[in-house]
Coordinates of C-alpha atoms and ligand atoms in Angstrom, one line a residue:
M499 CA -75.2 33.2 -3.6
T500 CA -73.5 30.9 -6.2
V501 CA -72.4 27.5 -5.0
P502 CA -68.7 27.1 -5.8
S503 CA -68.2 23.8 -7.5
D504 CA -65.0 22.8 -5.5
L505 CA -66.9 23.1 -2.2
A506 CA -67.2 19.8 -0.3
V507 CA -70.8 18.8 -1.1
P508 CA -73.0 19.5 1.8
S509 CA -75.9 17.3 2.7
N510 CA -78.3 20.2 2.6
L511 CA -77.2 22.4 -0.2
T512 CA -79.9 25.1 0.1
G513 CA -80.6 25.0 3.8
G514 CA -84.3 25.5 3.0
R515 CA -83.6 28.6 0.9
P516 CA -85.1 29.0 -2.6
L517 CA -83.0 27.6 -5.5
V518 CA -82.6 29.2 -8.9
F519 CA -81.1 27.6 -12.0
R520 CA -79.8 30.3 -14.3
N521 CA -79.5 30.5 -18.1
A522 CA -80.3 26.9 -19.2
T523 CA -82.2 25.3 -22.1
V524 CA -85.4 24.2 -20.3
L525 CA -87.4 21.3 -21.6
T526 CA -90.6 21.9 -19.8
I527 CA -92.5 18.9 -21.1
D528 CA -95.7 20.8 -20.4
D529 CA -98.7 20.1 -22.7
A530 CA -97.3 22.1 -25.5
H531 CA -93.7 20.9 -24.9
H532 CA -92.4 24.5 -24.6
V533 CA -88.6 24.8 -24.8
E534 CA -87.2 27.9 -23.2
H535 CA -83.7 29.0 -24.2
G536 CA -81.5 31.0 -21.8
A537 CA -84.1 30.5 -19.1
D538 CA -84.2 30.3 -15.3
L539 CA -86.1 28.1 -13.0
L540 CA -86.9 29.0 -9.4
T541 CA -88.0 26.6 -6.7
T542 CA -89.3 27.5 -3.3
G543 CA -89.9 24.8 -0.7
D544 CA -90.8 21.5 -2.5
R545 CA -92.3 23.2 -5.5
I546 CA -91.4 24.9 -8.8
A547 CA -92.2 28.6 -8.4
A548 CA -91.4 30.0 -11.8
V549 CA -89.8 29.3 -15.2
G550 CA -88.7 32.1 -17.5
R551 CA -86.0 34.5 -18.6
N552 CA -84.3 36.8 -16.1
L553 CA -86.4 35.8 -13.1
Q554 CA -86.5 38.1 -10.2
V555 CA -85.7 35.8 -7.2
P556 CA -85.6 36.2 -3.4
Q557 CA -82.2 37.6 -2.2
D558 CA -81.4 34.5 -0.3
A559 CA -81.9 32.2 -3.2
V560 CA -79.1 29.7 -3.9
E561 CA -78.0 30.0 -7.5
I562 CA -76.8 27.2 -9.8
D563 CA -75.4 28.2 -13.2
G564 CA -77.1 26.3 -16.0
T565 CA -75.2 27.9 -18.8
G566 CA -74.6 25.4 -21.6
G567 CA -76.9 22.9 -19.9
I568 CA -80.3 21.3 -20.3
L569 CA -82.9 21.4 -17.5
M570 CA -85.5 18.7 -17.8
P571 CA -88.0 17.0 -15.5
G572 CA -86.7 14.2 -13.3
M573 CA -87.0 10.9 -15.1
I574 CA -89.5 8.2 -14.1
D575 CA -88.8 4.5 -14.2
T576 CA -92.1 2.6 -13.9
H577 CA -90.7 -1.0 -13.4
R578 CA -87.5 -2.0 -11.8
H579 CA -86.8 -5.1 -9.7
M580 CA -84.6 -3.1 -7.3
W581 CA -83.7 -6.0 -5.0
Q582 CA -81.8 -7.6 -7.9
T583 CA -79.3 -4.7 -8.0
A584 CA -77.4 -6.8 -5.4
I585 CA -76.4 -9.1 -8.3
R586 CA -75.6 -6.2 -10.7
G587 CA -74.5 -7.5 -14.1
Y588 CA -74.5 -11.2 -13.0
G589 CA -77.0 -12.1 -15.7
A590 CA -75.6 -10.1 -18.6
D591 CA -75.8 -13.1 -20.9
W592 CA -79.1 -14.5 -19.7
T593 CA -82.2 -15.2 -21.7
L594 CA -85.5 -14.8 -19.9
T595 CA -85.6 -18.6 -19.4
Q596 CA -82.3 -18.5 -17.6
Y597 CA -83.5 -15.5 -15.5
F598 CA -86.6 -17.5 -14.5
V599 CA -84.6 -20.6 -13.5
W600 CA -82.1 -18.7 -11.4
N601 CA -84.5 -16.3 -9.7
Y602 CA -87.8 -18.1 -9.6
L603 CA -86.8 -21.7 -9.2
Q604 CA -83.3 -21.9 -7.8
W605 CA -81.8 -18.9 -5.9
G606 CA -84.4 -16.2 -5.4
K607 CA -85.6 -17.8 -2.2
S608 CA -82.1 -17.5 -0.8
F609 CA -82.5 -13.7 -0.5
R610 CA -83.0 -12.6 3.2
P611 CA -84.6 -9.4 4.3
Q612 CA -81.1 -7.8 4.6
D613 CA -80.4 -8.8 1.0
I614 CA -83.6 -7.1 -0.3
Y615 CA -82.5 -4.0 1.7
A616 CA -79.0 -4.0 0.3
G617 CA -80.2 -4.3 -3.3
N618 CA -82.9 -1.6 -2.8
L619 CA -80.5 0.8 -1.1
L620 CA -77.9 0.6 -3.9
S621 CA -80.6 0.7 -6.6
A622 CA -82.3 3.8 -5.1
L623 CA -79.0 5.7 -4.9
E624 CA -78.2 4.7 -8.4
A625 CA -81.5 6.0 -9.6
I626 CA -81.2 9.5 -8.2
D627 CA -77.6 9.6 -9.3
A628 CA -78.8 8.9 -12.9
G629 CA -81.5 11.7 -12.7
V630 CA -84.3 9.2 -12.2
T631 CA -86.3 11.0 -9.5
T632 CA -89.2 8.5 -9.3
T633 CA -88.8 4.7 -9.5
V634 CA -91.4 1.9 -9.2
D635 CA -89.7 -0.9 -7.2
W636 CA -91.3 -4.0 -8.7
S637 CA -90.5 -5.9 -5.6
H638 CA -91.4 -9.5 -6.4
N639 CA -89.4 -11.3 -3.8
L640 CA -91.1 -10.2 -0.6
Q641 CA -91.3 -13.7 0.9
T642 CA -92.2 -12.4 4.4
I643 CA -93.3 -9.1 5.9
D644 CA -89.7 -8.7 7.1
H645 CA -88.6 -8.7 3.5
A646 CA -91.3 -6.1 2.8
E647 CA -90.2 -3.9 5.7
A648 CA -86.6 -4.1 4.5
A649 CA -87.6 -3.0 1.0
A650 CA -89.6 -0.1 2.3
D651 CA -86.9 0.9 4.8
A652 CA -84.3 1.2 2.1
L653 CA -86.6 3.3 -0.1
A654 CA -87.4 5.6 2.8
E655 CA -83.7 6.1 3.5
V656 CA -82.9 7.5 0.1
P657 CA -84.2 11.0 -0.9
G658 CA -85.9 9.9 -4.1
R659 CA -89.5 9.4 -5.0
F660 CA -90.5 5.7 -5.0
V661 CA -93.4 3.4 -5.4
L662 CA -93.2 0.0 -3.7
A663 CA -95.0 -2.5 -6.0
Y664 CA -95.5 -5.4 -3.6
G665 CA -95.1 -8.9 -5.0
N666 CA -93.8 -12.3 -4.2
I667 CA -92.7 -14.9 -6.8
Q668 CA -92.3 -17.5 -4.1
A669 CA -96.1 -17.7 -3.5
A670 CA -99.3 -17.3 -5.5
P671 CA -100.7 -13.8 -5.5
W672 CA -104.1 -15.1 -4.1
E673 CA -102.0 -16.5 -1.2
W674 CA -99.7 -13.6 -0.2
S675 CA -102.4 -11.0 -0.7
A676 CA -104.7 -12.8 1.7
A677 CA -102.2 -13.0 4.5
P678 CA -103.2 -10.8 7.4
G679 CA -99.7 -9.5 7.7
F680 CA -99.9 -8.0 4.2
R681 CA -102.8 -5.7 5.0
D682 CA -101.2 -4.7 8.3
F683 CA -98.0 -3.8 6.5
V684 CA -99.9 -1.7 3.9
A685 CA -101.9 0.1 6.6
R686 CA -98.8 0.7 8.8
R687 CA -96.4 1.9 6.1
F688 CA -98.7 3.4 3.5
G689 CA -101.7 4.8 5.4
G690 CA -100.5 8.4 5.3
G691 CA -100.7 9.3 1.6
D692 CA -97.0 10.2 1.4
D693 CA -96.2 11.2 -2.2
M694 CA -92.6 10.3 -1.7
L695 CA -93.4 6.6 -1.2
G696 CA -96.4 5.2 -3.0
F697 CA -97.8 1.7 -3.2
Q698 CA -99.0 -0.8 -5.9
M699 CA -99.6 -4.5 -6.0
A700 CA -97.4 -6.5 -8.5
F701 CA -98.4 -9.8 -9.9
D702 CA -98.8 -11.6 -13.2
V703 CA -101.6 -13.6 -14.8
P704 CA -100.2 -16.6 -16.6
P705 CA -102.6 -18.6 -18.6
A706 CA -102.3 -21.7 -16.3
S707 CA -105.9 -21.8 -14.9
P708 CA -109.1 -20.8 -16.6
D709 CA -110.6 -20.5 -13.1
F710 CA -108.7 -17.2 -12.8
P711 CA -107.5 -17.6 -9.2
E712 CA -105.7 -14.2 -9.5
K713 CA -109.2 -12.8 -9.1
A714 CA -108.8 -12.8 -5.3
A715 CA -105.7 -10.7 -5.5
F716 CA -107.4 -8.2 -7.8
E717 CA -110.2 -8.0 -5.2
V718 CA -107.7 -7.1 -2.5
A719 CA -106.2 -4.4 -4.7
R720 CA -109.7 -3.0 -5.3
E721 CA -110.5 -3.0 -1.6
L722 CA -107.2 -1.3 -0.8
N723 CA -107.8 1.1 -3.7
V724 CA -104.3 0.5 -5.0
P725 CA -103.1 0.0 -8.7
V726 CA -102.0 -3.3 -10.1
T727 CA -98.8 -3.6 -12.2
T728 CA -98.4 -6.8 -14.2
H729 CA -96.0 -8.3 -16.7
A730 CA -98.2 -8.7 -19.8
G731 CA -97.5 -10.0 -23.2
V732 CA -94.3 -11.9 -22.2
W733 CA -93.7 -14.5 -24.9
K734 CA -95.3 -17.8 -23.8
V735 CA -95.5 -16.7 -20.2
T736 CA -98.3 -14.1 -20.0
T737 CA -100.6 -13.9 -23.0
D738 CA -103.8 -12.6 -24.5
E739 CA -105.6 -15.0 -22.2
G740 CA -104.5 -13.1 -19.1
I741 CA -105.7 -9.8 -20.6
R742 CA -109.0 -11.3 -21.5
L743 CA -109.6 -12.7 -18.0
M744 CA -108.7 -9.4 -16.4
H745 CA -110.9 -7.5 -18.8
E746 CA -113.9 -9.7 -18.6
H747 CA -113.8 -9.6 -14.8
G748 CA -113.5 -5.8 -14.7
Y749 CA -110.0 -5.5 -13.3
M750 CA -108.5 -3.4 -16.0
N751 CA -108.5 0.4 -15.4
E752 CA -106.6 3.6 -16.1
R753 CA -104.2 2.9 -13.2
T754 CA -103.2 -0.6 -14.5
I755 CA -99.6 -0.8 -15.8
Y756 CA -98.8 -3.5 -18.4
V757 CA -95.1 -4.2 -18.3
H758 CA -93.6 -5.0 -21.7
A759 CA -97.0 -5.4 -23.4
A760 CA -95.3 -7.2 -26.2
S761 CA -96.4 -10.5 -27.9
L762 CA -100.1 -9.4 -27.6
S763 CA -102.8 -9.4 -30.3
A764 CA -104.7 -6.3 -31.5
D765 CA -107.6 -7.5 -29.3
S766 CA -105.5 -7.1 -26.1
Y767 CA -104.3 -3.7 -27.2
H768 CA -107.9 -2.7 -27.8
R769 CA -108.9 -3.9 -24.3
I770 CA -105.9 -1.9 -22.7
A771 CA -106.7 1.2 -24.7
A772 CA -110.5 1.1 -23.9
T773 CA -109.8 0.9 -20.2
G774 CA -107.2 3.6 -20.2
G775 CA -104.2 1.6 -18.8
S776 CA -100.6 2.2 -20.0
A777 CA -97.6 0.2 -21.0
S778 CA -94.2 0.2 -19.4
L779 CA -91.6 -0.5 -22.1
S780 CA -88.2 -2.0 -21.0
T781 CA -86.7 -1.9 -24.4
E782 CA -83.2 -3.2 -23.4
S783 CA -84.9 -6.0 -21.6
E784 CA -87.2 -7.0 -24.4
Q785 CA -84.3 -6.9 -26.8
S786 CA -82.1 -9.1 -24.7
A787 CA -84.4 -11.4 -22.7
G788 CA -87.0 -12.1 -25.3
Q789 CA -90.4 -11.0 -24.0
G790 CA -91.3 -9.8 -27.5
Y791 CA -90.3 -6.9 -29.8
P792 CA -90.7 -3.5 -28.0
P793 CA -94.2 -2.6 -29.3
T794 CA -93.8 1.1 -29.7
W795 CA -95.6 1.4 -33.0
K796 CA -98.5 -0.8 -31.9
L797 CA -99.0 1.2 -28.7
R798 CA -99.1 4.4 -30.7
E799 CA -101.5 3.0 -33.2
H800 CA -103.9 2.0 -30.4
G801 CA -103.4 5.2 -28.5
I802 CA -102.0 3.5 -25.4
G803 CA -99.9 5.6 -23.0
V804 CA -96.2 4.7 -22.7
S805 CA -93.7 5.0 -20.0
L806 CA -90.1 3.6 -19.9
S807 CA -88.4 1.3 -17.5
M808 CA -85.1 -0.6 -16.9
D809 CA -86.5 -3.8 -15.4
T810 CA -83.4 -5.2 -13.5
S811 CA -79.8 -4.6 -12.9
A812 CA -79.1 -8.3 -13.2
W813 CA -78.5 -7.1 -16.8
W814 CA -78.9 -3.3 -17.0
S815 CA -78.7 -0.2 -14.8
A816 CA -81.0 2.6 -13.7
D817 CA -80.0 4.7 -16.7
L818 CA -83.0 6.0 -18.6
F819 CA -80.8 7.6 -21.2
S820 CA -80.2 4.0 -22.3
A821 CA -83.9 3.4 -22.2
M822 CA -84.6 6.4 -24.4
R823 CA -81.8 5.5 -26.9
A824 CA -82.7 1.9 -27.1
T825 CA -86.4 2.6 -27.5
L826 CA -85.9 5.1 -30.3
S827 CA -83.4 2.8 -32.0
A828 CA -85.6 -0.3 -31.8
D829 CA -88.6 1.5 -33.3
R830 CA -86.5 2.8 -36.2
A831 CA -84.7 -0.5 -36.8
R832 CA -88.0 -2.3 -37.2
E833 CA -89.3 0.3 -39.5
H834 CA -86.2 0.1 -41.8
L835 CA -86.1 -3.7 -41.7
E836 CA -89.8 -4.1 -42.6
A837 CA -89.4 -1.5 -45.4
H838 CA -86.4 -3.3 -46.8
A839 CA -88.3 -6.6 -46.9
R840 CA -90.8 -4.8 -49.1
D841 CA -87.9 -3.4 -51.2
E842 CA -88.8 0.1 -50.0
T843 CA -86.9 2.9 -48.3
V844 CA -88.0 4.8 -45.1
T845 CA -87.4 8.5 -45.8
H846 CA -89.1 10.0 -42.7
H847 CA -89.0 8.5 -39.2
K848 CA -92.2 8.4 -37.4
L849 CA -90.9 8.3 -33.8
R850 CA -89.0 11.3 -32.7
A851 CA -86.5 12.0 -29.9
E852 CA -89.0 14.5 -28.4
Q853 CA -91.5 11.7 -28.0
V854 CA -89.2 9.4 -26.0
V855 CA -88.1 12.2 -23.7
D856 CA -91.8 12.7 -23.0
W857 CA -92.2 8.9 -22.3
A858 CA -89.2 9.0 -19.9
T859 CA -90.7 11.9 -17.9
R860 CA -94.4 12.9 -18.3
G861 CA -95.3 9.4 -19.5
G862 CA -94.2 7.9 -16.2
A863 CA -96.1 10.5 -14.3
R864 CA -99.3 9.8 -16.2
A865 CA -98.9 6.1 -15.7
L866 CA -98.5 6.5 -11.9
G867 CA -101.3 9.0 -11.5
L868 CA -98.7 11.6 -10.5
D869 CA -99.2 13.9 -13.4
S870 CA -100.4 16.7 -11.2
L871 CA -97.3 16.5 -9.0
T872 CA -94.3 15.7 -11.3
G873 CA -93.2 14.8 -14.8
S874 CA -92.9 18.4 -16.1
L875 CA -91.3 21.7 -15.2
E876 CA -94.3 23.9 -14.5
P877 CA -95.0 26.3 -11.6
G878 CA -96.9 24.6 -8.9
K879 CA -95.5 21.1 -9.5
K880 CA -93.1 19.4 -7.2
A881 CA -89.5 20.3 -7.8
D882 CA -88.2 17.1 -9.4
I883 CA -85.5 18.4 -11.7
V884 CA -82.4 17.3 -13.6
L885 CA -79.7 19.6 -14.9
I886 CA -77.6 18.0 -17.7
K887 CA -74.4 19.9 -17.9
N888 CA -70.8 18.9 -18.2
D889 CA -68.3 21.7 -18.8
A890 CA -65.4 19.2 -19.1
S891 CA -67.2 17.2 -21.9
P892 CA -66.7 17.8 -25.6
V893 CA -70.2 16.4 -26.1
M894 CA -72.1 19.2 -24.5
F895 CA -71.7 21.6 -27.5
P896 CA -73.0 22.7 -29.8
L897 CA -76.4 22.3 -28.2
L898 CA -78.6 22.6 -31.3
N899 CA -81.4 20.1 -30.8
P900 CA -82.1 19.7 -27.1
Y901 CA -84.3 16.6 -27.4
G902 CA -81.9 14.9 -29.7
H903 CA -79.1 15.9 -27.4
V904 CA -80.8 14.2 -24.4
V905 CA -81.4 11.0 -26.3
F906 CA -78.3 10.5 -28.4
Q907 CA -75.6 12.7 -26.9
A908 CA -76.0 13.0 -23.2
Q909 CA -75.4 10.2 -20.7
R910 CA -75.7 9.7 -17.0
G911 CA -72.2 11.1 -16.3
D912 CA -73.5 14.4 -17.6
V913 CA -76.1 14.6 -14.9
H914 CA -74.8 17.6 -12.9
T915 CA -77.6 18.4 -10.5
V916 CA -80.7 16.5 -9.4
V917 CA -83.5 17.9 -7.2
V918 CA -86.2 15.7 -5.7
N919 CA -89.1 17.3 -3.9
G920 CA -87.2 20.6 -3.7
R921 CA -84.1 19.0 -2.2
V922 CA -80.8 18.9 -4.0
V923 CA -79.8 15.2 -3.9
K924 CA -76.9 15.5 -6.4
H925 CA -74.8 18.5 -7.2
D926 CA -71.7 19.0 -9.4
H927 CA -71.9 15.3 -10.4
R928 CA -71.8 14.0 -6.8
L929 CA -74.6 12.7 -4.6
T930 CA -75.1 14.9 -1.6
G931 CA -75.7 13.5 1.8
S932 CA -76.1 9.9 0.6
D933 CA -74.2 7.1 2.1
L934 CA -72.7 5.2 -0.7
A935 CA -70.2 3.6 1.6
K936 CA -73.0 1.9 3.5
A937 CA -74.5 0.6 0.3
R938 CA -71.1 -0.8 -0.7
Q939 CA -70.8 -2.5 2.6
V940 CA -74.3 -4.2 2.7
V941 CA -74.2 -5.2 -0.9
G942 CA -70.8 -6.7 -0.4
E943 CA -72.2 -8.8 2.5
T944 CA -75.0 -10.0 0.3
V945 CA -72.7 -11.0 -2.5
E946 CA -70.5 -12.9 -0.1
Y947 CA -73.5 -14.6 1.4
L948 CA -74.9 -15.6 -2.0
K949 CA -71.6 -16.9 -3.2
G950 CA -71.6 -19.2 -0.1
E951 CA -75.1 -20.3 -0.6
L952 CA -74.5 -21.2 -4.3
G953 CA -71.0 -22.6 -4.0
P954 CA -68.3 -21.8 -6.5
Q955 CA -69.6 -24.1 -9.3
A956 CA -73.2 -22.9 -9.3
W957 CA -72.1 -19.3 -8.9
H958 CA -69.8 -19.7 -12.0
D959 CA -72.4 -21.6 -14.0
G960 CA -75.2 -19.1 -13.3
M961 CA -73.1 -16.3 -14.7
H962 CA -71.8 -18.2 -17.7
P963 CA -74.6 -20.0 -19.5
E964 CA -73.7 -22.5 -22.2
I965 CA -73.2 -21.0 -25.6
P966 CA -75.1 -22.7 -28.5
E967 CA -72.7 -23.6 -31.3
T968 CA -72.3 -21.1 -34.2
R969 CA -71.5 -22.9 -37.4
V970 CA -69.2 -21.0 -39.7
L971 CA -70.5 -21.2 -43.2
D972 CA -68.6 -22.8 -46.1
N973 CA -67.0 -20.0 -48.0
P974 CA -66.6 -20.7 -51.8
Y975 CA -64.0 -17.8 -52.1
T976 CA -61.7 -19.3 -49.6
Y977 CA -61.7 -22.6 -51.6
T978 CA -60.9 -20.8 -54.9
Y979 CA -58.3 -18.6 -53.4
T980 CA -56.4 -21.5 -51.7
Q981 CA -56.7 -23.8 -54.8
E982 CA -55.2 -21.1 -57.1
R983 CA -52.1 -20.9 -54.9
G984 CA -51.8 -24.6 -54.5
A985 CA -52.0 -24.4 -50.8
V986 CA -54.8 -26.9 -50.6
P987 CA -54.9 -30.0 -52.8
Ligands
LIG1065 ZN1 -89.9 -7.2 -14.8

């Protein structure tokens, strides 16, 4: 049967039946990056069953017409502070310093468990709506186990794939990771090996103490056999020193994710590459907040795996189209600027659209150790799928260069259908069976509460940091022009 697009969107579109997308341009992101034109994709249960032209499918398969559209793997965001979605856009004009002051020193501790829940719920819905089927919740405000329960509850409520990266900026990592409640929580919520909700530990290694007290937290991660994700190479905050300490103590491995990984020396990149870890680039964040220039070319020179991320909705959204676009543009802008400084011209770009689509999908799967499950459209993998198609849009045709189309033409509003783990979570541009009204309600309550905690002045000042003065240069032409006409003596 074909699903009529004007039907009220049901919460269970397929009713457990197979699902077939027909006649799409399919970016498989398999090892050879095969692109199939006019192809079909069949899912059965939670898996991809087949990809190819004119597939024979079971009679009861539900059919979605992909004509004129692009099928790609669900996108993967490897670093997002989902709780901060409750203050969406509040910090649009912040620098990293202002972010730290507001969240770490002043107001982050005001967030109650229900506020963490509210931010996570909205953030999780936003992710699947944008075609981001897997998101790492870099949850660094889990001040109590109740906060952690609230974070996990929200993630479990939304039908996306998530990884809770447990952290707490209100205490040192060697303190919170040693608390008995922490291990109980991990055992209780993450003991079953559920591939819909994974677990990491999230903490940073600032160069404050040569005694390396973070060692204790790394030991806990090792005992629990969970990966560590860490903000690395953040200008003047985390440095080469942290990488050296981690490396010399044997805590760097292929599951370690280095968020930003800017502002680092070649020595640190060598240590990361040699131990097999990967970098999570948040290009929009690095450009605005100031962690360092997004190090795309350095990571490629050192053979370090790359995934993409959106960091926080205090500034940005869950939109990985933005991440791909910003990342490609940043790499090219730097290449041109450096060439011009040498009085040279770049005639051939090194970084291509195809590469950043890989980073937004397969790169994330590799980073999270989920490459056998998701990140590409291949038979046997979990059905995490995005259909980009918008028949009402003048931007969907001609579809000549599918990778270029995804990066520079498409946007989140063109995400027509999203499938996670075989389940249709968005169809015909609308979330299916997800409670946006509830998210609106709980986020509204959090915003009202925070406004009350801060008071009107602090609320206003936090959103509108002082603007440094911009001096307008003396202009010799203005002087000449006005003198000639006798307007100025
Ligand atoms: Zn971050």
